[in-house]
Amino acid sequence: MSKLRVLVGVKRTLDYMLKPRINPAKTGVDLAGQKMSINPFCDIAVEEAIRIKETQKDRVEDTLVVTAGPSASEQILRQSLAKGIQRASLIDVGNKELEPLSVAKLLKATVEKEKSNLVILGKQAIDDDAHQTGGMLAAMLGWPQFTSASKVAFEGDKVVVTREIDGGAETLSSPLPAVITTDLRLNVPRFANLAKVMKARKAPLGKLTPEDLGVPIENRLQTLSVEEPVSKRQSIMVKNVDEFVKTLKELKAL
Ligand code: AMP
């Protein structure tokens, strides 16, 4: 059976518990002073890679977590190491915004450098909701992609993935290499214990730039505006039918 070299791509996003606020220029979400965390779908991807390492044991040669982002993204890499991922690598892009195509190119170069044969990504990043990186990466590598995975298993040299589809589930298999993108119900990510968190603080991280990987960062899209969702209509409590009719007339709805 071929050895598994698993690469997990993770993104640092606004913490999912926070309500996003639009920045004054209306070009995106205001991140100043906000809590940033690992994208929830990426946390599920990390958990799945650790479970594969635990269940497939000697078959797993490597688990590597990679992020492209500012240096502050180190935090989500260390968190993944504390949970059980073996190695971590930061592709430092400073404060440059990355479009999914650039991320996919950076991940492709990393997959080739690391000789990975299984890539696990989130199905979407909750900040851009792009849903693009996994598909672009699989296409550029020429690999099959399992989208919206809710179960991952292995049968000999094949990976077997159950996917969530409308009103049911579909199970597919393919030989490696492959890309898997995770859905919410794939697993429940673990918490790392304090001792492991402390140890991961000092763990070595690989650091690269897009230039090291030979990938120029080119953005093609320009954000024209970002709007808040339309606020819910105000409710008015009425005591009886007469008051209801009167209110409708006042609002010119009758
Ligand atoms: P998206 O296509 O932006 O919705 O992101 C889908 C998935 O691609 C995420 O859940 C991550 O697994 C991966 N990804 C997106 N951006 C990055 C990044 N900057 N670094 C590493 N992986 C990323």
Coordinates of C-alpha atoms and ligand atoms in Angstrom, one line a residue:
M1 CA 0.0 0.0 0.0
S2 CA 1.3 3.4 -0.9
K3 CA 2.3 5.7 2.0
L4 CA 0.2 8.7 2.7
R5 CA 1.6 12.2 2.6
V6 CA -1.2 14.5 3.7
L7 CA -1.3 18.2 3.2
V8 CA -3.9 20.4 4.9
G9 CA -4.6 24.0 3.7
V10 CA -5.9 26.3 6.4
K11 CA -7.0 30.0 6.4
R12 CA -7.0 32.6 9.2
T13 CA -10.4 34.3 9.2
L14 CA -12.5 36.5 11.4
D15 CA -13.7 34.3 14.3
Y16 CA -17.0 32.7 13.3
M17 CA -18.6 33.8 16.6
L18 CA -18.2 37.4 15.7
K19 CA -20.6 39.5 13.7
P20 CA -18.8 41.0 10.7
R21 CA -18.8 44.8 10.4
I22 CA -18.1 46.5 7.1
N23 CA -15.1 48.8 6.9
P24 CA -15.6 52.5 6.4
A25 CA -14.4 52.3 2.8
K26 CA -17.1 49.6 2.1
T27 CA -14.4 47.4 0.5
G28 CA -14.6 44.5 3.0
V29 CA -15.0 43.4 6.6
D30 CA -13.4 45.6 9.2
L31 CA -10.7 43.3 10.8
A32 CA -9.0 45.9 13.0
G33 CA -8.7 44.7 16.6
Q34 CA -11.0 41.7 15.8
K35 CA -10.4 38.1 17.0
M36 CA -9.0 36.0 14.2
S37 CA -9.2 32.2 14.2
I38 CA -8.8 29.2 12.0
N39 CA -11.6 29.0 9.4
P40 CA -14.1 26.3 10.8
F41 CA -14.0 24.1 7.7
C42 CA -10.2 24.1 7.9
D43 CA -10.3 23.1 11.5
I44 CA -12.4 20.1 10.4
A45 CA -9.7 19.4 7.7
V46 CA -7.0 19.4 10.3
E47 CA -9.0 17.1 12.5
E48 CA -9.5 14.6 9.7
A49 CA -5.8 14.6 8.9
I50 CA -5.1 13.8 12.5
R51 CA -7.7 11.0 12.6
I52 CA -6.2 9.5 9.4
K53 CA -2.7 9.6 11.1
E54 CA -4.2 7.9 14.2
T55 CA -6.2 5.2 12.3
Q56 CA -3.8 4.5 9.3
K57 CA -0.8 4.7 11.7
D58 CA 2.5 3.5 9.9
R59 CA 0.9 4.1 6.5
V60 CA 1.0 7.9 7.2
E61 CA 4.5 9.2 6.3
D62 CA 3.7 12.9 6.8
T63 CA 1.0 15.4 7.9
L64 CA 1.7 19.0 6.9
V65 CA -0.5 22.1 7.5
V66 CA 0.1 25.1 5.2
T67 CA -1.3 28.6 5.2
A68 CA -0.7 31.5 2.9
G69 CA -1.2 34.8 4.8
P70 CA 0.4 37.3 7.1
S71 CA 2.9 36.3 9.7
A72 CA 0.1 36.4 12.4
S73 CA -1.3 33.2 10.7
E74 CA 1.5 31.3 12.6
Q75 CA -1.1 31.1 15.4
I76 CA -3.4 28.7 13.5
L77 CA -0.4 26.6 12.4
R78 CA 0.8 26.2 16.0
Q79 CA -2.8 25.4 17.1
S80 CA -2.8 22.6 14.4
L81 CA 0.6 21.3 15.6
A82 CA -0.7 21.2 19.2
K83 CA -3.6 19.1 18.1
G84 CA -1.4 16.5 16.4
I85 CA -0.3 17.6 12.9
Q86 CA 3.4 16.8 12.4
R87 CA 4.8 19.8 10.4
A88 CA 3.6 23.3 9.6
S89 CA 4.6 25.8 6.9
L90 CA 3.7 29.5 6.5
I91 CA 3.8 31.1 3.0
D92 CA 4.2 34.7 4.1
V93 CA 2.4 37.0 1.8
G94 CA 2.5 40.0 4.2
N95 CA -0.8 42.0 4.0
K96 CA -1.5 41.1 0.4
E97 CA -5.1 39.9 -0.2
L98 CA -5.1 36.5 -2.0
E99 CA -7.7 35.4 -4.5
P100 CA -8.4 31.6 -4.5
L101 CA -6.5 31.2 -7.8
S102 CA -3.3 32.5 -6.2
V103 CA -3.9 30.3 -3.1
A104 CA -4.5 27.2 -5.4
K105 CA -1.2 28.0 -7.3
L106 CA 0.7 28.3 -4.0
L107 CA -0.8 25.1 -2.7
K108 CA 0.0 23.3 -6.0
A109 CA 3.7 24.4 -5.8
T110 CA 3.8 23.1 -2.1
V111 CA 2.1 19.8 -3.0
E112 CA 4.8 19.2 -5.7
K113 CA 7.6 20.3 -3.4
E114 CA 6.4 18.1 -0.5
K115 CA 5.3 15.1 -2.8
S116 CA 1.9 15.1 -1.0
N117 CA -0.6 12.6 -2.3
L118 CA -3.7 13.6 -0.3
V119 CA -4.8 17.2 0.1
I120 CA -7.6 18.1 2.6
L121 CA -9.1 21.6 2.4
G122 CA -12.2 23.2 3.8
K123 CA -15.1 23.4 1.3
Q124 CA -15.2 27.2 1.8
A125 CA -13.6 30.0 3.7
I126 CA -16.2 31.8 5.8
D127 CA -14.8 35.2 4.9
D128 CA -14.9 35.2 1.1
D129 CA -17.3 32.2 0.8
A130 CA -15.5 31.5 -2.5
H131 CA -15.7 27.7 -2.6
Q132 CA -13.0 27.8 -5.3
T133 CA -9.7 26.8 -4.0
G134 CA -10.2 23.0 -3.8
G135 CA -11.7 22.8 -7.3
M136 CA -8.9 24.9 -8.8
L137 CA -6.2 23.0 -7.1
A138 CA -7.6 19.6 -8.1
A139 CA -7.9 20.8 -11.7
M140 CA -4.4 22.2 -11.9
L141 CA -2.9 19.0 -10.4
G142 CA -5.1 16.9 -12.6
W143 CA -6.4 15.0 -9.5
P144 CA -9.9 13.9 -8.6
Q145 CA -11.7 16.0 -6.0
F146 CA -14.2 14.8 -3.4
T147 CA -16.4 17.7 -2.5
S148 CA -18.5 18.2 0.7
A149 CA -17.0 15.1 2.4
S150 CA -18.9 13.8 5.4
K151 CA -16.9 10.5 5.8
V152 CA -13.4 9.5 4.7
A153 CA -12.2 5.9 4.7
F154 CA -9.5 3.8 3.0
E155 CA -9.8 0.5 1.1
G156 CA -6.4 -0.7 0.1
D157 CA -4.9 1.9 -2.2
K158 CA -8.2 3.7 -2.6
V159 CA -9.8 6.5 -0.7
V160 CA -13.5 6.2 -0.1
V161 CA -15.5 9.3 0.6
T162 CA -19.1 9.8 1.5
R163 CA -20.5 13.2 0.4
E164 CA -23.5 15.1 1.4
I165 CA -26.0 15.6 -1.4
D166 CA -29.5 16.9 -1.4
G167 CA -31.6 14.7 0.8
G168 CA -29.0 11.9 1.1
A169 CA -25.4 10.7 0.8
E170 CA -23.2 9.5 -2.1
T171 CA -20.2 7.3 -1.7
L172 CA -17.3 7.5 -4.2
S173 CA -13.8 6.1 -4.4
S174 CA -10.6 6.8 -6.3
P175 CA -7.0 5.8 -6.1
L176 CA -4.7 8.4 -4.6
P177 CA -3.6 11.2 -5.3
A178 CA -6.8 13.1 -4.5
V179 CA -8.2 16.4 -3.1
I180 CA -10.9 16.2 -0.4
T181 CA -12.9 19.3 0.7
T182 CA -14.6 19.0 4.1
D183 CA -18.3 19.5 5.1
L184 CA -19.5 20.5 8.6
R185 CA -20.6 17.0 9.6
L186 CA -17.3 15.2 8.7
N187 CA -16.1 15.4 12.4
V188 CA -16.0 17.4 15.5
P189 CA -12.5 19.1 15.9
R190 CA -10.7 18.3 19.2
F191 CA -9.2 20.9 21.6
A192 CA -5.5 20.7 22.3
N193 CA -4.4 20.3 25.9
L194 CA -2.3 23.1 27.5
A195 CA 0.9 21.1 27.6
K196 CA 0.7 20.5 23.8
V197 CA -0.2 24.2 23.2
M198 CA 2.9 25.3 25.1
K199 CA 5.1 22.8 23.3
A200 CA 3.8 23.9 19.9
R201 CA 4.7 27.5 20.7
K202 CA 8.3 26.6 20.3
A203 CA 8.0 24.2 17.4
P204 CA 9.9 25.0 14.3
L205 CA 7.8 26.3 11.3
G206 CA 8.7 26.2 7.7
K207 CA 8.7 29.7 6.2
L208 CA 8.5 30.5 2.5
T209 CA 7.5 33.3 0.3
P210 CA 5.5 33.1 -3.0
E211 CA 8.8 34.0 -4.8
D212 CA 10.5 30.9 -3.1
L213 CA 7.7 28.8 -4.7
G214 CA 7.9 30.7 -8.1
V215 CA 4.3 31.8 -7.8
P216 CA 3.6 35.5 -8.6
I217 CA 0.6 36.9 -6.8
E218 CA -1.8 38.5 -9.2
N219 CA -5.3 39.7 -8.2
R220 CA -7.8 40.0 -11.0
L221 CA -10.9 41.0 -9.2
Q222 CA -11.6 44.5 -7.9
T223 CA -14.2 44.8 -5.0
L224 CA -16.6 47.6 -6.0
S225 CA -18.7 47.6 -2.8
V226 CA -19.6 45.4 0.2
E227 CA -23.1 46.0 1.8
E228 CA -24.6 45.0 5.1
P229 CA -27.5 42.6 4.9
V230 CA -30.9 44.4 4.7
S231 CA -32.0 44.8 8.3
K232 CA -35.1 42.9 9.4
R233 CA -38.4 44.9 9.3
Q234 CA -39.5 46.3 12.5
S235 CA -42.4 44.5 14.2
I236 CA -45.3 46.3 15.8
M237 CA -47.4 44.6 18.5
V238 CA -51.2 45.2 18.3
K239 CA -53.8 44.4 21.0
N240 CA -56.8 43.6 18.8
V241 CA -58.2 43.4 15.3
D242 CA -59.4 47.1 15.4
E243 CA -55.9 48.3 16.2
F244 CA -54.5 45.9 13.6
V245 CA -56.7 47.4 10.8
K246 CA -55.9 51.0 12.1
T247 CA -52.2 50.3 12.0
L248 CA -52.4 48.9 8.4
K249 CA -54.3 52.0 7.3
E250 CA -51.6 54.3 9.0
L251 CA -48.9 52.3 7.1
K252 CA -51.0 52.7 3.9
A253 CA -51.1 48.9 3.6
L254 CA -54.9 49.0 3.2
Ligands
AMP1 P1 -12.2 29.3 -0.5 O1 -12.1 28.7 -1.9 O2 -11.6 30.7 -0.4 O3 -13.7 29.4 -0.1 O4 -11.4 28.4 0.5 C1 -11.6 27.0 0.5 C2 -10.5 26.3 1.3 O5 -9.3 26.6 0.6 C3 -10.3 26.8 2.7 O6 -11.1 26.2 3.7 C4 -8.8 26.3 3.0 O7 -8.7 24.9 3.2 C5 -8.2 26.6 1.6 N1 -7.6 28.0 1.6 C6 -8.2 29.2 1.3 N2 -7.4 30.2 1.5 C7 -6.2 29.7 2.0 C8 -5.0 30.2 2.4 N3 -4.7 31.6 2.3 N4 -4.0 29.4 2.8 C9 -4.2 28.0 2.8 N5 -5.3 27.5 2.4 C10 -6.3 28.3 2.0

